PDB file of C-alpha atoms in Angstrom:
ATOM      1  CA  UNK N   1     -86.755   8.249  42.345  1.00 61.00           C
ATOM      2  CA  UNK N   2     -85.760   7.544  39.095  1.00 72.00           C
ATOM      3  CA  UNK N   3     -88.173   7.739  36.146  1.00 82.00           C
ATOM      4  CA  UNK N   4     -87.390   4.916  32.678  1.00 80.00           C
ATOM      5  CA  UNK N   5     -86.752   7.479  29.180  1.00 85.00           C
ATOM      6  CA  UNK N   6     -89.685   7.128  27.078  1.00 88.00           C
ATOM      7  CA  UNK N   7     -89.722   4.036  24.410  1.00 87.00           C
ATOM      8  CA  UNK N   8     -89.441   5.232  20.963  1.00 85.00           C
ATOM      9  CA  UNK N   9     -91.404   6.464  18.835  1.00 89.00           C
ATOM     10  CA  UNK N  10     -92.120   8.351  22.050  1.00 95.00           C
ATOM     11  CA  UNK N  11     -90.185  11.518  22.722  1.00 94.00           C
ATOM     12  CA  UNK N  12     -88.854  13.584  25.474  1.00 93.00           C
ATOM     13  CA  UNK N  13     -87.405  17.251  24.950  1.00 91.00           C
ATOM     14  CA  UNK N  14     -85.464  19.927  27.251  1.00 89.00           C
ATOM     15  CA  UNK N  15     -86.010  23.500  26.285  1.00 81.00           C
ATOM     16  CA  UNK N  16     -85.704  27.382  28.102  1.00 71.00           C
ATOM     17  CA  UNK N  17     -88.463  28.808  26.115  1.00 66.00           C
ATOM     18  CA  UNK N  18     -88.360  32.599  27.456  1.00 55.00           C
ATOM     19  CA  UNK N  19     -84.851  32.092  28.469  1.00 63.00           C
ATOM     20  CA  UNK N  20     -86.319  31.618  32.370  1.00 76.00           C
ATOM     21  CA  UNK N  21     -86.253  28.633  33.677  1.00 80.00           C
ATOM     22  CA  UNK N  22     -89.069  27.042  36.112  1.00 84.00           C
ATOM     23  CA  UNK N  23     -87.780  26.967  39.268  1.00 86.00           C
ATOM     24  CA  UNK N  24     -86.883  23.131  40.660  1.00 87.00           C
ATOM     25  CA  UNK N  25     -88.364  23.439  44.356  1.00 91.00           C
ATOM     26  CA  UNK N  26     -92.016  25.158  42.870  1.00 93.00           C
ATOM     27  CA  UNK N  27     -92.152  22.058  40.473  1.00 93.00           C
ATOM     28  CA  UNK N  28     -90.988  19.588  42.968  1.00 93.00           C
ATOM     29  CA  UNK N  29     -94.540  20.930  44.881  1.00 96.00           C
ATOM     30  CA  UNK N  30     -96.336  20.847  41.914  1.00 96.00           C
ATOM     31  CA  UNK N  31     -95.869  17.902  41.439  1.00 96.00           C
ATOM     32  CA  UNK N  32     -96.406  16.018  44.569  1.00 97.00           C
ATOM     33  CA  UNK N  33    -100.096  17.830  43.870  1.00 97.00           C
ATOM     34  CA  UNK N  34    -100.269  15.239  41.246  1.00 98.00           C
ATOM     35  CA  UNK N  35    -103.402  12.449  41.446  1.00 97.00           C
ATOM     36  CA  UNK N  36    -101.736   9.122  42.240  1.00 96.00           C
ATOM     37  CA  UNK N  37    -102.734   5.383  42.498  1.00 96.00           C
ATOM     38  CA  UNK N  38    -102.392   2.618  39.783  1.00 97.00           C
ATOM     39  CA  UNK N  39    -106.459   2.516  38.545  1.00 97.00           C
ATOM     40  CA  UNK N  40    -107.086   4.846  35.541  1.00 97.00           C
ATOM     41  CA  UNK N  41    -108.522   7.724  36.166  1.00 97.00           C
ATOM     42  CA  UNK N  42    -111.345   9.083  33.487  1.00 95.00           C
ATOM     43  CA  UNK N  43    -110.047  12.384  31.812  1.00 96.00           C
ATOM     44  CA  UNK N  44    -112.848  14.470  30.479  1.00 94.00           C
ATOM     45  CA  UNK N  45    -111.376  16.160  27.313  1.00 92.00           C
ATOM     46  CA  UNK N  46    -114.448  17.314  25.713  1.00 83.00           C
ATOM     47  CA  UNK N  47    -117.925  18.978  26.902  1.00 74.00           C
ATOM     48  CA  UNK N  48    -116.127  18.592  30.366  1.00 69.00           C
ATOM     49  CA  UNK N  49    -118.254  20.604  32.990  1.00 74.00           C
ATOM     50  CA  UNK N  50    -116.835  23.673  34.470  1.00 71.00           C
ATOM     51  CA  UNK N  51    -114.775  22.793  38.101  1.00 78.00           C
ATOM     52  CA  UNK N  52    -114.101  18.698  36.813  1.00 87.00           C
ATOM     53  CA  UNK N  53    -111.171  17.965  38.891  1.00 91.00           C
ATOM     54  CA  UNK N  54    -110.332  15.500  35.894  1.00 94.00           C
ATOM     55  CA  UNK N  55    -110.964  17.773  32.798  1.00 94.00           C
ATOM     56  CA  UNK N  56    -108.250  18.438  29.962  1.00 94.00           C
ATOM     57  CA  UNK N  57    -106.076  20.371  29.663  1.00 94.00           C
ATOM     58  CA  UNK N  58    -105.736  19.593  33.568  1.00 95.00           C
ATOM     59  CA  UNK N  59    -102.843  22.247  34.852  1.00 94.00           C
ATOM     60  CA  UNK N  60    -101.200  21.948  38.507  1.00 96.00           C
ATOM     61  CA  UNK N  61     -99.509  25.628  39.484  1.00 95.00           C
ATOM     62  CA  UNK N  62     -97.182  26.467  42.229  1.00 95.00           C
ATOM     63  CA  UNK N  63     -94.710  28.883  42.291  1.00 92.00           C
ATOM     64  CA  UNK N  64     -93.356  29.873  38.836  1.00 89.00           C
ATOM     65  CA  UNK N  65     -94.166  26.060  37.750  1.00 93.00           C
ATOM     66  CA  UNK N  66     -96.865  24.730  35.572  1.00 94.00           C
ATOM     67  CA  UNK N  67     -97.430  21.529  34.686  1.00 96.00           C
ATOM     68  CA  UNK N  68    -100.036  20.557  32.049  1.00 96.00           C
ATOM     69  CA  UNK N  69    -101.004  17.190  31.152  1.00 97.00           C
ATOM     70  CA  UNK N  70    -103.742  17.511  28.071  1.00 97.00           C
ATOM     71  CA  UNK N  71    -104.296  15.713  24.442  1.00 97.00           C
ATOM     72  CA  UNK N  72    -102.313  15.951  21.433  1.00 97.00           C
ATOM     73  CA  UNK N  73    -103.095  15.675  17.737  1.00 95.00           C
ATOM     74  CA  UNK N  74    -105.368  17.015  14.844  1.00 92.00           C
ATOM     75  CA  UNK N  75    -108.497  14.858  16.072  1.00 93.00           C
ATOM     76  CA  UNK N  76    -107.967  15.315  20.315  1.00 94.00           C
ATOM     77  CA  UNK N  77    -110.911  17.730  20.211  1.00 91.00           C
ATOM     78  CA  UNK N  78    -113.262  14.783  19.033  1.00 91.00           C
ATOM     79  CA  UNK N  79    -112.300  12.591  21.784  1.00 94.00           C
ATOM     80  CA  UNK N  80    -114.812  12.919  24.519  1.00 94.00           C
ATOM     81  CA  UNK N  81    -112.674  10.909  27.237  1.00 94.00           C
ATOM     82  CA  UNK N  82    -109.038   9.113  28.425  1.00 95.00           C
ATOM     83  CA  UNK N  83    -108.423   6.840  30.596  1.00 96.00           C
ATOM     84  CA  UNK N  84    -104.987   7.167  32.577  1.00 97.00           C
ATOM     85  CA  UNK N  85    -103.737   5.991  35.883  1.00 97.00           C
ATOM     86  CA  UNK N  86    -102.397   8.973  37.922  1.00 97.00           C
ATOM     87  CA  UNK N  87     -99.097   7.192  38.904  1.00 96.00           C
ATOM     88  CA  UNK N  88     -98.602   7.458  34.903  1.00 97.00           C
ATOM     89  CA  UNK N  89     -98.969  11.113  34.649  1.00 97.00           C
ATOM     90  CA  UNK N  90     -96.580  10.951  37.701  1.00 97.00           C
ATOM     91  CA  UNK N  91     -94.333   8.954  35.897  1.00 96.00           C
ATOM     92  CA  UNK N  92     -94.240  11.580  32.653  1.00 97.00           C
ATOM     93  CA  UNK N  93     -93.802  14.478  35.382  1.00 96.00           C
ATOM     94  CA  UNK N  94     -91.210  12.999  37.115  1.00 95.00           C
ATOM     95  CA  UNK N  95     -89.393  12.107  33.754  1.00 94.00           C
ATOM     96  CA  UNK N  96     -89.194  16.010  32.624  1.00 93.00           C
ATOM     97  CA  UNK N  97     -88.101  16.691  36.267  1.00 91.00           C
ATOM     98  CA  UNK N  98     -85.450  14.526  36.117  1.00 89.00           C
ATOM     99  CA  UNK N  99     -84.440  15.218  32.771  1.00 89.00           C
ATOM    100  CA  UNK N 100     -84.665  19.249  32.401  1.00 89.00           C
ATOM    101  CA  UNK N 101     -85.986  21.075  35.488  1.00 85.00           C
ATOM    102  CA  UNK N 102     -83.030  19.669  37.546  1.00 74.00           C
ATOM    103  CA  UNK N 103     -80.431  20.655  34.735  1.00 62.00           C
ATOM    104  CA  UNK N 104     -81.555  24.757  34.073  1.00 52.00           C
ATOM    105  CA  UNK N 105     -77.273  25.570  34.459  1.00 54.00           C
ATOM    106  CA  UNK N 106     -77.671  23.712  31.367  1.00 53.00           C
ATOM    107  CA  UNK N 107     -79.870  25.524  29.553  1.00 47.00           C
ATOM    108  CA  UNK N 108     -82.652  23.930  30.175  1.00 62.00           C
ATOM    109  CA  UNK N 109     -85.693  24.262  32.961  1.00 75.00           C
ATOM    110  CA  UNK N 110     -88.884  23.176  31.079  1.00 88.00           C
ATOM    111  CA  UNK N 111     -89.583  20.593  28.523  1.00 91.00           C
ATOM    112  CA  UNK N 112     -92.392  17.661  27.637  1.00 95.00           C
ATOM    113  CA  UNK N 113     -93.011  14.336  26.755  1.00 96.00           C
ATOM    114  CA  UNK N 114     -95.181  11.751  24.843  1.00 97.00           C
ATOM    115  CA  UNK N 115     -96.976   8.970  25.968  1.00 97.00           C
ATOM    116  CA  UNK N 116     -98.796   6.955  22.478  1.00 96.00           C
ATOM    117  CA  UNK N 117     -97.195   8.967  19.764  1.00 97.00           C
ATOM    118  CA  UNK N 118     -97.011   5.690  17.625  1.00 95.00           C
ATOM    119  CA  UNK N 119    -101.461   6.214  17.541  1.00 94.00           C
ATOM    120  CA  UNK N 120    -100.276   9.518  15.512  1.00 94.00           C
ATOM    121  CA  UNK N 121     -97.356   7.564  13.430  1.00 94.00           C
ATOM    122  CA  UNK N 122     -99.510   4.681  12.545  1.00 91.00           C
ATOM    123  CA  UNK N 123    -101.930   6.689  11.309  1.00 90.00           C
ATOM    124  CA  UNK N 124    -100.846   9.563   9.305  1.00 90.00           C
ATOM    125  CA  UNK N 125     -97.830   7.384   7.584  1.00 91.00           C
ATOM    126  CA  UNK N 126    -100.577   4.892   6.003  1.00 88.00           C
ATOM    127  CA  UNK N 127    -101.680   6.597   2.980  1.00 84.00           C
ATOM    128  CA  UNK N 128    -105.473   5.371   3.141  1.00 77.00           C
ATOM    129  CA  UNK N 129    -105.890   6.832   6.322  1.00 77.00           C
ATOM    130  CA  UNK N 130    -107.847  10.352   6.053  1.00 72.00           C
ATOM    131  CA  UNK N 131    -105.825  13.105   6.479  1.00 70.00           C
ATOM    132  CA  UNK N 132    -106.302  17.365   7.467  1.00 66.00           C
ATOM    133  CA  UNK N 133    -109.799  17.404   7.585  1.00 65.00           C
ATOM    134  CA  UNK N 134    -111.225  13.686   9.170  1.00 77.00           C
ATOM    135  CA  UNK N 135    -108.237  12.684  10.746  1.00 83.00           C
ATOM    136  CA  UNK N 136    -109.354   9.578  13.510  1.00 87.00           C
ATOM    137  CA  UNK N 137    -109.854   9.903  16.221  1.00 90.00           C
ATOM    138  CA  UNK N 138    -107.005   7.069  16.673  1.00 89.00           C
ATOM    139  CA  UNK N 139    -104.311   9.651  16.375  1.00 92.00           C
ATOM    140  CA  UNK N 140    -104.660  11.255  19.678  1.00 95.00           C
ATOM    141  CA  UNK N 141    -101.953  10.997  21.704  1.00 97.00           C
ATOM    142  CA  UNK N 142    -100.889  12.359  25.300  1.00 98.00           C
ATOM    143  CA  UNK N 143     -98.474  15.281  26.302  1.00 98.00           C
ATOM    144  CA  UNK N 144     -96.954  16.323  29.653  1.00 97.00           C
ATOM    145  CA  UNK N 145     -95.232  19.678  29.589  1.00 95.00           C
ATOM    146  CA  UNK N 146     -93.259  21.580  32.716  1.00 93.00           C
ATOM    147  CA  UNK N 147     -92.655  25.020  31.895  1.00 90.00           C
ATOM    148  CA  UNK N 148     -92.161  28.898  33.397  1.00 88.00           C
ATOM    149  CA  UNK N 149     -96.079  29.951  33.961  1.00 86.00           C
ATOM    150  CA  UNK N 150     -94.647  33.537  35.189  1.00 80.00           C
ATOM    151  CA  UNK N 151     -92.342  34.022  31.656  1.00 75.00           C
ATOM    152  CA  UNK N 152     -95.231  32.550  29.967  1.00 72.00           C
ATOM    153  CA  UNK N 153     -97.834  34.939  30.944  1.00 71.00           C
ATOM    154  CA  UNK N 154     -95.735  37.764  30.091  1.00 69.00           C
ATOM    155  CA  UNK N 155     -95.782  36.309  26.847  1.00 71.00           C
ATOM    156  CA  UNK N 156     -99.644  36.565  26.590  1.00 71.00           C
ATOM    157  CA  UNK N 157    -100.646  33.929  28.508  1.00 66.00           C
ATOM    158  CA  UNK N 158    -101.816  31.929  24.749  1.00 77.00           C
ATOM    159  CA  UNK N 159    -102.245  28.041  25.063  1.00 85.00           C
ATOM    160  CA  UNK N 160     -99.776  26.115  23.988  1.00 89.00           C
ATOM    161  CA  UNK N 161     -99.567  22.232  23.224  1.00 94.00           C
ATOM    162  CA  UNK N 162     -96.016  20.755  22.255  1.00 94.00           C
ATOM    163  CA  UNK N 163     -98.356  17.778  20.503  1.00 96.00           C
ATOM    164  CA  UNK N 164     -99.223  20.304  18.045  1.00 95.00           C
ATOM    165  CA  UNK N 165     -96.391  22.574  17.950  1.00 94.00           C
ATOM    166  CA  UNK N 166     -93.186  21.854  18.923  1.00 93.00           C
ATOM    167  CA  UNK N 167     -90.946  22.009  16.124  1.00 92.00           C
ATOM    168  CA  UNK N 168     -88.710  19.126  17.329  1.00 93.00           C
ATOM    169  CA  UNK N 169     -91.773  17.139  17.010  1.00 95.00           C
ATOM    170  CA  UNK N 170     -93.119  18.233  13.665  1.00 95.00           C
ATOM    171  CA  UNK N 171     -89.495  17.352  12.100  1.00 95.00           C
ATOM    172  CA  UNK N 172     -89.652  13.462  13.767  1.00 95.00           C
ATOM    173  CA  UNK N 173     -93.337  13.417  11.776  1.00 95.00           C
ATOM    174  CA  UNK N 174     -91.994  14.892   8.539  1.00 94.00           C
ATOM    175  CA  UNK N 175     -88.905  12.383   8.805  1.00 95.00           C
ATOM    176  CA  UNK N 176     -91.288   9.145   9.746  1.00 95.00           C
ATOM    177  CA  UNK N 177     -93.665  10.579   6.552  1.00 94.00           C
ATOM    178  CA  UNK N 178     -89.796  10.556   4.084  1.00 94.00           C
ATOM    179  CA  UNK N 179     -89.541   7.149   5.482  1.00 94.00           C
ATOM    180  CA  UNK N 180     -93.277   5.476   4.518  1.00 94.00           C
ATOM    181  CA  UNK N 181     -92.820   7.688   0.979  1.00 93.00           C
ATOM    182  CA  UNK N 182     -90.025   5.701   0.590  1.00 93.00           C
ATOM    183  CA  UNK N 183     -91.901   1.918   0.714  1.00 93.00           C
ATOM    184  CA  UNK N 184     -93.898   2.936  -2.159  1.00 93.00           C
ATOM    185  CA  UNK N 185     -93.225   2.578  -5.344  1.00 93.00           C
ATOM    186  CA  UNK N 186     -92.191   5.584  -7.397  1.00 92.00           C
ATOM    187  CA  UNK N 187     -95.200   7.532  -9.275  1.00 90.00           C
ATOM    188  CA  UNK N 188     -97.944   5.781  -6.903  1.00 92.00           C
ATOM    189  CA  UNK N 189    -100.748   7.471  -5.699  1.00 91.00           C
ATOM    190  CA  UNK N 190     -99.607   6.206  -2.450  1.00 92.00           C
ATOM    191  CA  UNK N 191     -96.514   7.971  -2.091  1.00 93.00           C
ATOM    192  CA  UNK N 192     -98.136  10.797  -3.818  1.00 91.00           C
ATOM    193  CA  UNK N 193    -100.153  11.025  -1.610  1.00 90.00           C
ATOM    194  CA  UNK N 194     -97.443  10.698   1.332  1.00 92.00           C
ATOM    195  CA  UNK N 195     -94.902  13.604   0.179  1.00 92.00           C
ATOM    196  CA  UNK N 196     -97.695  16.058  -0.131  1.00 89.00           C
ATOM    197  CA  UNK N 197     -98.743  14.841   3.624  1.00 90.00           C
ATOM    198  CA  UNK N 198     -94.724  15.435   4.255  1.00 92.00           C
ATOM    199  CA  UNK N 199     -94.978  19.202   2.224  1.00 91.00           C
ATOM    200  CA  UNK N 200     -97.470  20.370   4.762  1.00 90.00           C
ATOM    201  CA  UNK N 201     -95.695  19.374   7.845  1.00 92.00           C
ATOM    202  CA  UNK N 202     -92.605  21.176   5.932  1.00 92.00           C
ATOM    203  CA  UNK N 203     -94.139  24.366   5.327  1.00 91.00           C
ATOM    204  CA  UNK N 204     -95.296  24.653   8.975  1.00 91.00           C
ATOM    205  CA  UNK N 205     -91.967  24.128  10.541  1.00 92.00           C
ATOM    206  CA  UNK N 206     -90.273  27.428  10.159  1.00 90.00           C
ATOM    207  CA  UNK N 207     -93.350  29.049  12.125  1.00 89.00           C
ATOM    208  CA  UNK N 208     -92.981  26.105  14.713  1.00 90.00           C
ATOM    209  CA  UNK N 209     -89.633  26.946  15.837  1.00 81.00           C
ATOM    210  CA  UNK N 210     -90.796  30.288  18.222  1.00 77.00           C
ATOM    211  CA  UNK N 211     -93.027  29.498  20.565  1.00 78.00           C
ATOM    212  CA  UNK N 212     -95.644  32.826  20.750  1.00 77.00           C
ATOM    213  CA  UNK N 213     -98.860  34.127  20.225  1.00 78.00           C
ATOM    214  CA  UNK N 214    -100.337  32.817  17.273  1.00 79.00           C
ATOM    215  CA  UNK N 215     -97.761  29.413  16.848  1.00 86.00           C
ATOM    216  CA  UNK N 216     -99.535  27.582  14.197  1.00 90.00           C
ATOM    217  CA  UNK N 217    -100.036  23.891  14.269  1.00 93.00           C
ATOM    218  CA  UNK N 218     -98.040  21.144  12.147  1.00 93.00           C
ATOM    219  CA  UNK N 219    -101.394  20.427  10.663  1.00 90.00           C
ATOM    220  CA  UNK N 220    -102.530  23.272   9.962  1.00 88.00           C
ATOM    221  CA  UNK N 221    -101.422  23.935   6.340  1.00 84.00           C
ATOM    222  CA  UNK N 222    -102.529  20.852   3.980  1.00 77.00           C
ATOM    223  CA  UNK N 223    -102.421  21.186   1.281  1.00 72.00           C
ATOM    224  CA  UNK N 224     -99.576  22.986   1.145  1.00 73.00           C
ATOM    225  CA  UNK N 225     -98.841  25.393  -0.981  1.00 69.00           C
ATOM    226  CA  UNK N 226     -97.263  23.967  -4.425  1.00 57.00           C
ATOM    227  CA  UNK N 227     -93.480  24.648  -5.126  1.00 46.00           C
ATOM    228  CA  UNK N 228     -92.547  28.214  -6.648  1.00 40.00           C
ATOM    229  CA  UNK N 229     -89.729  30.837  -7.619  1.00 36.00           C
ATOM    230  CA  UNK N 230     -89.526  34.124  -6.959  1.00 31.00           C
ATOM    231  CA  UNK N 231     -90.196  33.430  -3.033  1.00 32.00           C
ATOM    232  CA  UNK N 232     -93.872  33.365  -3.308  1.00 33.00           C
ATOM    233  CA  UNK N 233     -96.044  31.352  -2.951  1.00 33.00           C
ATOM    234  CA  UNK N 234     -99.235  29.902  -4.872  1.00 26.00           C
ATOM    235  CA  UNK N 235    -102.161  29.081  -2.635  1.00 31.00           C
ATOM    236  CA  UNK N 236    -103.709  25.515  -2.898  1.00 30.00           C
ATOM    237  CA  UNK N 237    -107.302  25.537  -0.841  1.00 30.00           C
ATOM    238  CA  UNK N 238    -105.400  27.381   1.714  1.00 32.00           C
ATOM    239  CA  UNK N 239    -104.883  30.852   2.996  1.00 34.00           C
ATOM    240  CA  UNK N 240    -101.775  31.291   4.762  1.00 35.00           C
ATOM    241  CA  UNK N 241    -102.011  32.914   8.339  1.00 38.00           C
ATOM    242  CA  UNK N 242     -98.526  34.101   8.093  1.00 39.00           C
ATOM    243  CA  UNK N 243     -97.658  37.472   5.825  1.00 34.00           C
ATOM    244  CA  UNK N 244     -94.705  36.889   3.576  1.00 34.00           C
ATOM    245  CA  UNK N 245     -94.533  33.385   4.116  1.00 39.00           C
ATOM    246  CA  UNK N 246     -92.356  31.434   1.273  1.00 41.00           C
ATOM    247  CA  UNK N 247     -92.009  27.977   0.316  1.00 43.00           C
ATOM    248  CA  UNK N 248     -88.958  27.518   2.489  1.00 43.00           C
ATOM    249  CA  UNK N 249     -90.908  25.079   4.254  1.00 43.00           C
ATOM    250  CA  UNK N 250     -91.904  23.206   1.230  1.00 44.00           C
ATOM    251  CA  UNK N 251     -88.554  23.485  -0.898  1.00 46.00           C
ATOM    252  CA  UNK N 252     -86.858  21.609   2.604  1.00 49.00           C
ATOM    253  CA  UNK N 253     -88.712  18.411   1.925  1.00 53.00           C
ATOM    254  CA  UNK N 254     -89.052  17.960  -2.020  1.00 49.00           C
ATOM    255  CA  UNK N 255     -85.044  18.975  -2.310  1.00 47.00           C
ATOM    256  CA  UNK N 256     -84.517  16.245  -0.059  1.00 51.00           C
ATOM    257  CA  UNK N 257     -86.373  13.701  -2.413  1.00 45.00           C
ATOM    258  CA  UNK N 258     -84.707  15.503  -5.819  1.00 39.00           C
ATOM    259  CA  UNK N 259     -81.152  14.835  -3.730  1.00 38.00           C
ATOM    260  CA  UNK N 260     -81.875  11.067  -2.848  1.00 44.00           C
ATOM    261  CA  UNK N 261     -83.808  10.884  -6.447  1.00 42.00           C
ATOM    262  CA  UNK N 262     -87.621  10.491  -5.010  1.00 41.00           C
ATOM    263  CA  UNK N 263     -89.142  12.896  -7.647  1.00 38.00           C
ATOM    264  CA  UNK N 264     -91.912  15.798  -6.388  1.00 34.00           C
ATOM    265  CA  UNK N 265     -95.639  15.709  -6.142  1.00 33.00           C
ATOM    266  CA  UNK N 266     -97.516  16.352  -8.844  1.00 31.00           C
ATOM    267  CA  UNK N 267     -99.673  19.572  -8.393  1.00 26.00           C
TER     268      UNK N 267
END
């Protein structure tokens, strides 16, 4: 069966985190363990008893395959329900089956996918919309993700959601945050407002791009910290979780404006 690529904004990615593969056949079972049927089913994501059949993050296991289907985004732990038709989650699963656990000679064998990342887009790139600490509940979106569960408890066994941290997936927010700057007029509060929202997805993406113990969120570091010399950096209502970090993360995205001529954020 053949499974349609995700419309944009929504996004699909291969990867081999590990460097071991989930095996094809164990995800193939998996899968067909899957709830199916068009009427949505109601996902309890939080205060979900202990045992719900339906509760999120809901994981299927067989073999050395795990697929998770759970909710993505700096406000998912407010939302108290979903509603989503198993033959969708089907659809998502079979989509990363097709796509990367068929193809690990390729370096792939795990990967995810997106289902309402415009909910995120629409609201973080309008510049009256709350942002780190009351983000709405609006901005939830969905993830699927197919991975190794054998390579990944070796690793520690820590939770990860691709919604949160992938690294692919923090760049496509910090690019979509350069692009609403960029409708405001120069020196507004708006685009102010805007490139320091694009700073703080830029400082997190150098910790985004190894998936381990401890991976922080794209949202976790507003505001970030303001520009400096000498490779360290000045706190802004913010303690950094990771020793030594720089503004690497920070320099990537107001270069980019001093290149194209957008100007930096006041401090």
């Amino acid at each position: 069966m053949s499974f349609p690529a995700p419309m944009a904004p929504d996004m699909e990615r291969c990867f081999k985190y590990f460097n071991e593969p989930a095996n094809f056949n164990d995800c193939k079972y998996a899968f067909n363990m899957l709830p199916e049927g068009p009427e949505p089913i109601i996902w309890k994501n939080r205060l979900a008893d202990r045992g719900d059949p339906y509760a999120l993050p809901f994981q299927v296991v067989h073999g050395s395959c795990e697929i998770i289907f759970q909710t993505s985004g700096p406000a998912a732990d407010q939302v108290n329900s979903v509603k989503f038709p198993g033959n969708e989650l089907r659809h998502l699963a079979g989509r990363v089956m097709d796509q990367c656990i068929e193809k690990p000679g390729e370096g792939q064998g795990g990967g995810f996918i997106t289902r309402d990342f415009k909910h995120l887009l629409q609201s973080i790139t309008f510049p009256g919309t709350p942002f780190f600490e009351h983000f709405p509940i609006s901005s939830t979106f969905l993830t699927v993700l197919i991975w190794n569960r054998y390579a990944h408890a070796q690793k520690g066994n820590f939770a990860y959601n691709p919604g949160n941290q992938d690294h692919i997936l923090a760049e496509e927010i910090e690019e979509q945050l350069y692009r609403a700057e960029k409708r405001w007029p120069t020196g507004s509060q708006s685009r102010l407002d805007l490139m320091k929202r694009q700073d703080a997805v830029a400082y997190a993406l150098p910790a985004l791009e190894y998936v381990a113990k401890g991976t922080p969120n794209w949202f976790d570091f507003y505001p970030a910290p303001t520009l400096c010399g000498e490779g360290e950096a000045r706190e802004v209502g913010v303690e950094s979780s990771m020793p030594g970090r720089n503004c690497t993360g920070v320099s990537r995205a107001t270069n980019r404006r001093r290149r194209l001529g957008g100007g930096v954020p006041d401090e």
